[in-house]
Amino acid sequence: MTPAIAPPLLAIALEDVEKRYPNGTLANSGVSFTVAAGEIHALVGENGAGKSTVMKMLYGLERPTAGILRIHGRPVDFRHPGDAIAAGIGLVAQHLNLVPSLTVAENVVLGHEPRRIGGRLDRAAAAARVRELVEQSGLAVDPAATVAGLPVGVRQRVEILKVLHRGARILLLDEPTAVLTPPETATLFATLRQLANAGRTILLITHKLDEVKALAGGVTVLCRGRVTGSARMADLDQGTLARLMVGRDLPPPPPRRPAGARPIPRVVARDLGYVDGEGTIRLRDVSFDVAPGEILGIAGVEGNGQDVLARLLSGADVPSAGEAKLDGQVFTGLSARAARARGVAVVTEDRLHDGAAPSLSIVDNLMATRYARPPLSRRGLIDRATARRWAEEVIGGFSVRATGPDQPIGALSGGNMQKLILAREIADAPTFLVASQPTRGVDIAAASALHTRLAALRDQGAAILLISADLDELLALSDHIAVLYRGRIVARFAAGAVDARTLGLHMTGLGPPVEGGGHDAVA
Ligand code: ADP
């Protein structure tokens, strides 16, 4: 008798899953794929392809409108995240939602605390539990540390511990490396491999081809809500994977501005500083020049002053010290509107909150900053037909996945929203563009399109400040790169004179002092 070969244990199986949102959007249709227990599986595809919807169904945040979800072989019908957690599923939040004032141990057990008789939190038991988890998972974290002082990469480890504490056998991660430095990314990868080796299953969304190659055992590609490919990495050659992920050949990255005599700077910032309402110094002694036709990249781990810098330059906040000039005229301290009138445009990091009005249509969002100006508005009257044509052009030109110019911008996926906001800001032909994380969460094809547009704006003579946590992006586009660490510029490099590893060291305060970097007296 031939022994039966046991089929591989499937941790996750989607069978013909459909998700139609109440507004009619068909986000998933006929979606079927499987993830074996102990596998790291990548879910890839352009913005709006339906990846997050899959994650939300697996975590009980949305219910499929047809088809079957199986977890460890059993069909499930999750009504809310509690059901998913009970089935051993954990979601590692992308926007880390830890309580900053609590310790690592307290955050990990929050909501699932070991309690003493009488209901009080048993701190000793919590700390012991977290030490045990740290040991089992290899996640290096000090259980007694207060979360507020921890870098993003460590906070993410705390999120993972939290999910493990709740007994997760399956971990869902949505673009987990978006906010990490290269060393943090390497650490995360090692952790994920270790968790998978210990039998846990990992499903992650990523836009990065390198990450899929480095990490995944299997990959599923979604396109417009359908699976266009699902394969084991071993069976795929690199070219096929790239084509599956991108759907077409990408143009090469735009060339950098040729080095030559540097023109007079267009933007001159001197000694910019900012003290917040609580008296904390958030930015200090920040000085830089950007010439016309130049891109200055700002590298830094999130929370080191980038957001403050963008707010000062956009007119959202007034500097506590210093000033910045555009073509000889001070523009910091002016209102956002006045700064814009001087030629400053801003693509914010928090696009949903600062950059867009979610309930308004694409046309209205594109128009938001230009109601008072021709050709779309004459003597206060808006030319709707011209505005709609422009919106249609933008939708086509940036491959925005939308039903049309009247769709509310809030119904679009983050990447598509970002494309519209960048299109709007670039359309004003600004002389100074501040672009904050312009391609975060954006698929490869769209990121390439955004880069081409940025380079075109630069070639027209604009000065661009590119604030990004994506070092590949900074290295590809910037003429110079400055590193922000704890609110100060700690290092500056000419393009080509620095690599991702060195930037990563400076971003974490570990770089050797650099002349003019201002390593002294970091507060
Ligand atoms: P991805 O994660 O691949 O970017 P999503 O799953 O977020 O894609 O979105 C798939 C489609 O579903 C998109 O067209 C998006 O606009 C739409 N969508 C997402 N969430 C909702 C919602 N709550 N209501 C209506 N449509 C939605």
Coordinates of C-alpha atoms and ligand atoms in Angstrom, one line a residue:
M1 CA 0.0 0.0 0.0
T2 CA 1.4 3.4 -0.9
P3 CA 1.3 5.8 2.0
A4 CA -0.9 8.7 1.4
I5 CA 1.1 11.9 1.0
A6 CA -0.2 14.4 3.4
P7 CA -1.2 17.6 1.6
P8 CA 0.6 20.7 2.8
L9 CA -1.4 22.3 5.6
L10 CA -3.0 25.4 4.4
A11 CA -3.1 28.3 6.8
I12 CA -5.1 30.6 4.6
A13 CA -7.3 29.7 1.6
L14 CA -9.5 32.1 -0.4
E15 CA -12.0 30.4 -2.6
D16 CA -13.7 32.5 -5.2
V17 CA -14.0 35.4 -2.9
E18 CA -15.9 38.5 -3.9
K19 CA -16.1 41.8 -2.1
R20 CA -18.5 44.4 -3.4
Y21 CA -18.6 47.5 -1.2
P22 CA -22.0 49.1 -0.4
N23 CA -21.3 51.8 -2.9
G24 CA -21.0 49.2 -5.7
T25 CA -17.2 49.0 -6.0
L26 CA -16.2 45.5 -6.8
A27 CA -12.9 45.4 -4.9
N28 CA -12.3 41.6 -5.2
S29 CA -13.8 39.2 -7.7
G30 CA -13.2 35.5 -8.0
V31 CA -10.2 35.8 -5.8
S32 CA -8.6 32.4 -5.0
F33 CA -5.2 31.7 -3.5
T34 CA -3.7 29.7 -0.7
V35 CA -0.9 30.2 1.8
A36 CA 0.8 27.2 3.4
A37 CA 1.4 27.1 7.1
G38 CA 4.9 28.5 7.8
E39 CA 5.0 30.3 4.5
I40 CA 5.8 34.0 3.9
H41 CA 3.5 35.1 1.2
A42 CA 3.5 38.4 -0.6
L43 CA 0.4 40.1 -1.9
V44 CA 1.3 42.5 -4.6
G45 CA -0.3 44.7 -7.2
E46 CA -1.0 48.3 -8.1
N47 CA -2.9 50.8 -5.9
G48 CA -6.5 50.0 -5.8
A49 CA -6.0 46.3 -6.9
G50 CA -7.8 45.1 -3.8
K51 CA -5.0 44.0 -1.5
S52 CA -6.1 45.8 1.6
T53 CA -9.6 44.5 1.0
V54 CA -8.2 40.9 1.2
M55 CA -6.5 41.9 4.5
K56 CA -9.6 43.5 5.9
M57 CA -11.7 40.4 5.2
L58 CA -9.0 38.2 6.8
Y59 CA -9.1 40.4 9.9
G60 CA -12.9 40.6 10.2
L61 CA -13.0 44.3 9.2
E62 CA -15.0 43.5 6.1
R63 CA -17.1 40.5 5.1
P64 CA -16.9 38.9 1.7
T65 CA -20.1 39.2 -0.4
A66 CA -19.4 35.8 -1.9
G67 CA -17.0 32.9 -1.7
I68 CA -15.2 31.2 1.2
L69 CA -12.4 32.1 3.5
R70 CA -10.7 29.1 5.2
I71 CA -8.3 29.4 8.1
H72 CA -6.3 26.3 8.9
G73 CA -8.8 24.3 6.7
R74 CA -12.0 25.6 8.4
P75 CA -14.4 27.9 6.7
V76 CA -14.8 31.1 8.7
D77 CA -17.3 33.9 8.9
F78 CA -15.6 36.8 10.7
R79 CA -18.0 39.5 11.9
H80 CA -15.4 41.6 13.6
P81 CA -11.7 41.6 14.5
G82 CA -12.4 39.7 17.7
D83 CA -13.4 36.7 15.6
A84 CA -10.3 36.8 13.6
I85 CA -8.1 37.2 16.7
A86 CA -9.8 34.2 18.2
A87 CA -9.0 32.2 15.0
G88 CA -5.3 33.1 15.5
I89 CA -5.0 36.0 13.1
G90 CA -3.0 39.1 14.0
L91 CA -2.8 42.4 12.2
V92 CA 0.4 44.3 12.6
A93 CA -0.8 47.8 12.2
Q94 CA 0.8 50.0 9.7
H95 CA 0.0 53.2 11.5
L96 CA 1.5 52.1 14.8
N97 CA -1.1 52.6 17.5
L98 CA 0.8 52.2 20.7
V99 CA 0.3 54.3 23.8
P100 CA 3.5 56.4 24.0
S101 CA 3.4 57.0 27.7
L102 CA 3.2 53.3 28.6
T103 CA 6.1 50.8 28.7
V104 CA 6.7 48.2 26.1
A105 CA 5.4 45.5 28.4
E106 CA 2.2 47.5 29.2
N107 CA 1.5 48.1 25.5
V108 CA 2.0 44.5 24.6
V109 CA -0.5 43.2 27.2
L110 CA -2.9 46.1 26.9
G111 CA -6.4 44.7 26.4
H112 CA -5.2 41.2 27.3
E113 CA -3.5 41.8 30.6
P114 CA -2.6 39.3 33.3
R115 CA -4.5 40.5 36.3
R116 CA -4.2 40.0 40.0
I117 CA -7.2 38.8 42.0
G118 CA -9.2 42.0 42.3
G119 CA -8.6 43.1 38.8
R120 CA -5.4 45.1 39.1
L121 CA -2.8 44.8 36.3
D122 CA -0.1 42.4 37.4
R123 CA 3.0 44.3 36.2
A124 CA 5.5 41.6 37.1
A125 CA 3.5 39.0 35.3
A126 CA 3.2 41.3 32.3
A127 CA 6.9 42.0 32.2
A128 CA 7.7 38.3 32.6
R129 CA 5.3 37.4 29.7
V130 CA 6.9 40.0 27.4
R131 CA 10.4 38.8 28.3
E132 CA 9.3 35.3 27.4
L133 CA 7.9 36.5 24.0
V134 CA 11.1 38.5 23.3
E135 CA 13.1 35.3 23.9
Q136 CA 10.9 33.1 21.8
S137 CA 10.7 35.5 18.9
G138 CA 14.2 37.0 18.9
L139 CA 12.6 40.5 18.8
A140 CA 15.1 42.7 20.6
V141 CA 13.1 45.1 22.8
D142 CA 13.5 46.2 26.4
P143 CA 10.1 45.4 28.1
A144 CA 10.7 48.2 30.6
A145 CA 11.4 51.0 28.0
T146 CA 8.8 53.7 27.6
V147 CA 7.4 53.6 24.0
A148 CA 7.6 57.4 23.5
G149 CA 11.4 57.3 23.3
L150 CA 11.6 54.4 20.8
P151 CA 12.3 54.6 17.1
V152 CA 9.7 53.5 14.6
G153 CA 11.5 50.2 13.9
V154 CA 11.4 49.2 17.6
R155 CA 7.8 50.3 17.9
Q156 CA 6.9 48.0 15.1
R157 CA 8.6 45.1 17.0
V158 CA 6.3 46.0 19.9
E159 CA 3.3 45.7 17.6
I160 CA 4.5 42.3 16.5
L161 CA 4.9 41.2 20.1
K162 CA 1.4 42.5 20.9
V163 CA 0.0 40.3 18.1
L164 CA 2.0 37.3 19.3
H165 CA 0.8 37.8 22.9
R166 CA -2.7 37.4 21.6
G167 CA -1.7 34.0 20.2
A168 CA -1.5 34.9 16.5
R169 CA -0.5 32.0 14.3
I170 CA -1.1 34.1 11.1
L171 CA 0.4 37.6 10.9
L172 CA -0.9 40.1 8.4
L173 CA 1.4 43.1 7.5
D174 CA 0.5 46.0 5.3
E175 CA 3.7 47.5 3.8
P176 CA 5.7 47.0 7.0
T177 CA 8.9 48.5 5.7
A178 CA 7.5 51.8 4.5
V179 CA 8.7 53.7 7.5
L180 CA 11.9 51.7 8.3
T181 CA 15.6 52.4 7.8
P182 CA 17.7 49.8 5.9
P183 CA 19.1 48.2 9.1
E184 CA 15.6 48.1 10.6
T185 CA 14.3 46.5 7.5
A186 CA 17.0 43.9 7.7
T187 CA 16.1 43.2 11.3
L188 CA 12.4 42.9 10.4
F189 CA 13.1 40.4 7.7
A190 CA 15.2 38.3 10.0
T191 CA 12.3 38.3 12.5
L192 CA 9.7 37.4 9.9
R193 CA 11.9 34.5 8.7
Q194 CA 12.3 33.3 12.3
L195 CA 8.6 33.4 12.9
A196 CA 7.9 31.5 9.7
N197 CA 10.5 28.9 10.6
A198 CA 8.8 28.5 13.9
G199 CA 5.6 27.7 12.0
R200 CA 3.8 31.0 11.9
T201 CA 2.3 32.1 8.6
I202 CA 2.9 35.6 7.2
L203 CA 0.9 37.4 4.6
L204 CA 2.3 40.8 3.7
I205 CA 1.5 43.6 1.2
T206 CA 4.5 45.2 -0.4
H207 CA 5.3 47.3 -3.5
K208 CA 8.9 46.4 -3.5
L209 CA 10.2 43.8 -5.8
D210 CA 13.4 43.4 -3.8
E211 CA 11.4 42.5 -0.7
V212 CA 9.4 39.9 -2.5
K213 CA 12.6 38.3 -3.7
A214 CA 14.3 38.5 -0.4
L215 CA 11.5 37.2 1.7
A216 CA 8.6 35.5 0.1
G217 CA 8.1 31.8 -0.6
G218 CA 5.0 32.5 -2.6
V219 CA 3.4 35.5 -4.2
T220 CA -0.1 36.5 -5.4
V221 CA -0.6 39.3 -7.8
L222 CA -3.9 41.2 -7.9
C223 CA -5.0 43.5 -10.7
R224 CA -8.3 45.3 -10.6
G225 CA -9.7 43.0 -8.0
R226 CA -8.7 39.7 -9.7
V227 CA -5.8 37.4 -9.3
T228 CA -3.5 37.6 -12.3
G229 CA -0.9 35.3 -10.9
S230 CA -0.1 33.2 -7.9
A231 CA 3.1 31.2 -7.7
R232 CA 5.8 29.8 -5.6
M233 CA 8.9 32.0 -5.9
A234 CA 11.0 29.0 -6.8
D235 CA 8.9 28.6 -10.0
L236 CA 9.3 32.2 -11.1
D237 CA 12.1 33.9 -12.8
Q238 CA 12.8 37.5 -11.9
G239 CA 11.6 38.9 -15.2
T240 CA 8.3 37.2 -14.9
L241 CA 7.8 38.4 -11.4
A242 CA 8.6 42.0 -12.4
R243 CA 6.2 41.9 -15.3
L244 CA 3.5 40.4 -13.2
M245 CA 3.9 43.1 -10.5
V246 CA 4.2 46.0 -12.8
G247 CA 2.1 44.9 -15.7
R248 CA 4.4 46.5 -18.2
D249 CA 7.9 47.7 -18.8
L250 CA 8.9 50.7 -16.8
P251 CA 10.9 53.6 -18.2
P252 CA 14.4 54.0 -16.7
P253 CA 14.5 56.5 -13.8
P254 CA 14.9 60.1 -14.9
P255 CA 18.5 61.3 -15.2
R256 CA 19.8 63.7 -12.6
R257 CA 20.5 67.3 -13.4
P258 CA 23.9 67.5 -15.0
A259 CA 26.5 68.8 -12.6
G260 CA 27.8 72.2 -13.6
A261 CA 28.2 75.7 -12.3
R262 CA 25.5 76.0 -9.6
P263 CA 23.1 78.9 -10.2
I264 CA 22.1 81.3 -7.5
P265 CA 19.9 79.4 -5.0
R266 CA 16.2 79.9 -5.4
V267 CA 15.4 78.8 -1.9
V268 CA 17.6 79.9 1.0
A269 CA 16.7 78.7 4.5
R270 CA 18.6 79.9 7.5
D271 CA 18.6 78.7 11.1
L272 CA 15.0 77.5 11.0
G273 CA 13.8 76.4 14.4
Y274 CA 10.6 75.4 16.0
V275 CA 9.5 74.9 19.6
D276 CA 6.1 73.2 20.0
G277 CA 3.4 74.1 22.5
E278 CA 4.9 71.9 25.1
G279 CA 8.2 73.7 24.9
T280 CA 10.0 70.8 23.1
I281 CA 12.5 71.8 20.5
R282 CA 11.3 70.0 17.3
L283 CA 13.6 71.7 14.8
R284 CA 16.9 73.6 15.3
D285 CA 19.4 75.5 13.2
V286 CA 18.2 74.0 9.9
S287 CA 19.9 75.8 7.0
F288 CA 20.0 74.8 3.4
D289 CA 20.0 76.2 -0.2
V290 CA 18.1 74.8 -3.2
A291 CA 19.1 76.1 -6.6
P292 CA 16.6 76.2 -9.5
G293 CA 16.5 72.9 -11.3
E294 CA 17.8 71.1 -8.2
I295 CA 16.3 68.5 -5.8
L296 CA 17.5 68.5 -2.2
G297 CA 16.6 65.3 -0.5
I298 CA 15.8 65.1 3.2
A299 CA 16.5 61.7 4.7
G300 CA 15.5 60.8 8.2
V301 CA 13.6 58.4 10.3
E302 CA 10.0 59.5 10.8
G303 CA 9.5 61.9 13.7
N304 CA 12.9 63.6 13.5
G305 CA 11.6 66.9 12.3
Q306 CA 10.6 66.3 8.7
D307 CA 6.9 67.0 9.3
V308 CA 7.8 70.2 11.2
L309 CA 10.0 71.4 8.4
A310 CA 7.3 70.8 5.8
R311 CA 4.8 72.7 8.0
L312 CA 7.1 75.7 8.4
L313 CA 7.8 75.8 4.7
S314 CA 4.1 75.5 3.7
G315 CA 2.9 78.2 6.0
A316 CA 1.0 75.8 8.3
D317 CA 3.3 76.8 11.2
V318 CA 5.4 79.9 12.0
P319 CA 9.1 79.2 12.8
S320 CA 10.3 80.0 16.3
A321 CA 13.6 81.0 14.8
G322 CA 15.1 81.7 11.4
E323 CA 13.5 82.2 8.0
A324 CA 13.4 81.0 4.5
K325 CA 13.4 83.0 1.3
L326 CA 12.2 82.2 -2.2
D327 CA 13.9 84.3 -4.9
G328 CA 15.0 86.8 -2.3
Q329 CA 11.7 87.2 -0.5
V330 CA 10.9 85.7 2.9
F331 CA 8.0 83.3 2.7
T332 CA 8.1 81.6 6.1
G333 CA 5.7 83.1 8.6
L334 CA 3.2 83.9 5.9
S335 CA -0.2 82.2 5.7
A336 CA -0.4 79.0 3.6
R337 CA -2.3 81.0 1.0
A338 CA 0.3 83.8 0.8
A339 CA 3.1 81.3 0.5
R340 CA 1.3 79.6 -2.3
A341 CA 0.8 82.9 -4.1
R342 CA 4.6 83.3 -3.9
G343 CA 5.1 80.0 -5.8
V344 CA 5.4 77.5 -2.9
A345 CA 3.5 74.2 -3.4
V346 CA 3.3 71.4 -0.9
V347 CA 2.5 67.7 -1.2
T348 CA 1.8 66.7 2.4
E349 CA 2.6 63.4 4.0
D350 CA -0.8 63.0 5.5
R351 CA -2.6 63.3 2.2
L352 CA -6.0 62.3 3.5
H353 CA -6.1 64.9 6.3
D354 CA -4.1 67.9 4.9
G355 CA -4.2 67.5 1.2
A356 CA -7.7 66.4 0.3
A357 CA -11.4 66.7 1.1
P358 CA -12.5 63.1 1.0
S359 CA -16.1 63.6 0.4
L360 CA -15.6 66.0 -2.5
S361 CA -15.1 64.8 -6.1
I362 CA -11.9 64.5 -7.9
V363 CA -12.7 67.7 -9.9
D364 CA -13.4 69.7 -6.8
N365 CA -10.2 68.5 -5.1
L366 CA -8.1 69.4 -8.1
M367 CA -9.8 72.8 -8.2
A368 CA -9.4 73.4 -4.4
T369 CA -6.3 75.5 -4.7
R370 CA -7.2 77.3 -7.9
Y371 CA -10.7 78.7 -7.5
A372 CA -9.4 82.2 -7.8
R373 CA -7.2 81.8 -10.9
P374 CA -7.6 81.5 -14.6
P375 CA -8.0 79.6 -16.8
L376 CA -10.3 77.4 -14.7
S377 CA -11.9 80.4 -13.0
R378 CA -12.6 83.8 -14.5
R379 CA -13.8 86.6 -12.3
G380 CA -14.8 84.2 -9.6
L381 CA -16.8 81.9 -12.0
I382 CA -15.6 78.4 -12.4
D383 CA -15.4 77.0 -15.8
R384 CA -16.7 73.5 -15.0
A385 CA -16.2 72.1 -18.5
T386 CA -12.6 73.0 -18.5
A387 CA -12.1 71.8 -15.0
R388 CA -13.7 68.4 -15.9
R389 CA -11.4 68.1 -19.0
W390 CA -8.4 68.8 -16.8
A391 CA -9.6 66.2 -14.3
E392 CA -10.0 63.6 -17.1
E393 CA -6.5 64.5 -18.4
V394 CA -5.0 64.0 -14.9
I395 CA -6.9 60.7 -14.4
G396 CA -5.5 59.4 -17.8
G397 CA -2.0 60.9 -17.5
F398 CA -1.4 59.5 -14.0
S399 CA -3.3 56.2 -14.6
V400 CA -5.6 57.0 -11.6
R401 CA -7.9 54.2 -10.9
A402 CA -11.2 56.0 -10.6
T403 CA -14.7 55.7 -12.1
G404 CA -14.5 59.3 -13.4
P405 CA -14.0 63.0 -12.4
D406 CA -17.1 63.0 -10.1
Q407 CA -15.9 60.1 -7.9
P408 CA -15.3 61.3 -4.3
I409 CA -11.6 61.3 -3.7
G410 CA -12.0 59.5 -0.4
A411 CA -13.2 56.4 -2.2
L412 CA -9.8 56.1 -4.0
S413 CA -6.9 54.1 -2.6
G414 CA -4.1 56.1 -1.0
G415 CA -1.8 55.8 -3.9
N416 CA -4.4 57.1 -6.4
M417 CA -5.2 60.0 -4.1
Q418 CA -1.5 60.8 -3.9
K419 CA -1.2 60.9 -7.7
L420 CA -4.1 63.4 -7.8
I421 CA -2.6 65.7 -5.2
L422 CA 0.8 65.7 -6.8
A423 CA -0.8 66.4 -10.2
R424 CA -2.7 69.4 -8.6
E425 CA 0.4 70.8 -6.9
I426 CA 2.6 70.4 -10.1
A427 CA -0.1 72.0 -12.3
D428 CA 0.5 75.3 -10.5
A429 CA 4.0 75.3 -11.9
P430 CA 5.5 76.2 -8.5
T431 CA 8.9 77.6 -8.2
F432 CA 9.4 75.7 -5.0
L433 CA 7.8 72.3 -4.3
V434 CA 8.0 70.6 -1.0
A435 CA 7.2 67.0 -1.6
S436 CA 6.7 64.9 1.6
Q437 CA 6.8 61.1 1.2
P438 CA 5.4 61.6 -2.3
T439 CA 5.4 57.9 -3.2
R440 CA 4.6 56.3 0.1
G441 CA 2.2 53.5 -0.4
V442 CA 2.2 54.0 -4.2
D443 CA 2.7 51.1 -6.6
I444 CA 5.9 50.8 -8.7
A445 CA 4.3 52.0 -11.9
A446 CA 2.7 55.0 -10.3
A447 CA 5.9 55.8 -8.3
S448 CA 7.8 55.8 -11.6
A449 CA 5.2 58.2 -13.1
L450 CA 5.5 60.5 -10.1
H451 CA 9.3 60.5 -10.3
T452 CA 9.1 61.4 -14.0
R453 CA 6.8 64.4 -13.2
L454 CA 9.0 65.6 -10.4
A455 CA 12.0 65.5 -12.7
A456 CA 10.1 67.4 -15.4
L457 CA 9.2 70.1 -12.9
R458 CA 12.8 70.3 -11.8
D459 CA 13.9 70.6 -15.4
Q460 CA 11.6 73.6 -15.8
G461 CA 13.7 75.3 -13.1
A462 CA 11.7 74.6 -10.0
A463 CA 13.6 74.0 -6.7
I464 CA 12.4 70.8 -5.0
L465 CA 12.7 69.7 -1.4
L466 CA 12.1 65.9 -1.4
I467 CA 11.4 64.6 2.1
S468 CA 11.4 60.8 2.0
A469 CA 11.9 57.7 4.1
D470 CA 12.5 55.8 0.9
L471 CA 16.3 55.9 0.5
D472 CA 16.2 54.4 -3.0
E473 CA 13.9 57.2 -4.1
L474 CA 16.2 59.9 -2.5
L475 CA 19.3 58.4 -4.0
A476 CA 17.7 58.2 -7.5
L477 CA 16.4 61.7 -7.6
S478 CA 18.3 64.1 -5.3
D479 CA 21.2 66.3 -6.3
H480 CA 22.1 66.7 -2.6
I481 CA 20.9 64.8 0.5
A482 CA 20.7 66.2 4.0
V483 CA 19.9 63.9 7.0
L484 CA 17.6 65.1 9.7
Y485 CA 18.1 63.6 13.1
R486 CA 16.4 64.9 16.3
G487 CA 15.4 68.1 14.6
R488 CA 18.9 68.9 13.2
I489 CA 20.7 68.4 9.9
V490 CA 23.5 66.0 11.0
A491 CA 25.0 65.2 7.6
R492 CA 25.0 66.4 4.0
F493 CA 26.1 64.7 0.9
A494 CA 26.3 65.3 -2.8
A495 CA 24.5 62.8 -4.9
G496 CA 26.7 59.9 -5.8
A497 CA 28.9 60.4 -2.8
V498 CA 26.7 58.4 -0.4
D499 CA 25.0 55.0 -0.2
A500 CA 21.9 53.8 1.6
R501 CA 23.9 52.1 4.3
T502 CA 25.7 55.4 5.3
L503 CA 22.5 57.3 5.2
G504 CA 20.9 54.7 7.4
L505 CA 23.7 55.1 10.0
H506 CA 23.3 58.9 10.1
M507 CA 19.5 58.5 10.3
T508 CA 19.9 56.6 13.5
G509 CA 22.5 59.0 14.9
L510 CA 25.3 56.4 14.4
G511 CA 27.1 58.1 11.5
P512 CA 30.5 59.5 12.0
P513 CA 30.5 63.3 12.4
V514 CA 30.4 65.0 9.0
E515 CA 31.9 68.5 8.4
G516 CA 29.1 71.1 8.5
G517 CA 26.8 68.4 9.7
G518 CA 26.3 69.9 13.2
H519 CA 26.8 66.9 15.3
D520 CA 27.7 69.0 18.3
A521 CA 25.2 69.6 21.1
V522 CA 22.3 67.6 19.7
A523 CA 19.6 68.2 22.2
Ligands
ADP1 P1 -5.2 48.2 -2.6 O1 -5.0 47.8 -1.2 O2 -4.7 47.2 -3.6 O3 -4.6 49.6 -2.9 P2 -8.0 48.4 -1.9 O4 -8.4 47.0 -1.4 O5 -7.7 49.4 -0.9 O6 -6.8 48.3 -2.9 O7 -9.1 48.9 -2.8 C1 -9.7 48.2 -3.9 C2 -10.9 49.0 -4.5 O8 -11.9 49.1 -3.5 C3 -10.4 50.4 -4.8 O9 -11.1 50.8 -6.0 C4 -11.0 51.3 -3.7 O10 -11.3 52.6 -4.1 C5 -12.2 50.5 -3.3 N1 -12.5 50.6 -1.8 C6 -11.7 50.3 -0.8 N2 -12.3 50.5 0.4 C7 -13.6 50.9 0.1 C8 -14.7 51.3 0.8 N3 -14.7 51.2 2.2 N4 -15.9 51.6 0.2 C9 -15.9 51.7 -1.2 N5 -14.8 51.4 -2.0 C10 -13.7 51.0 -1.3

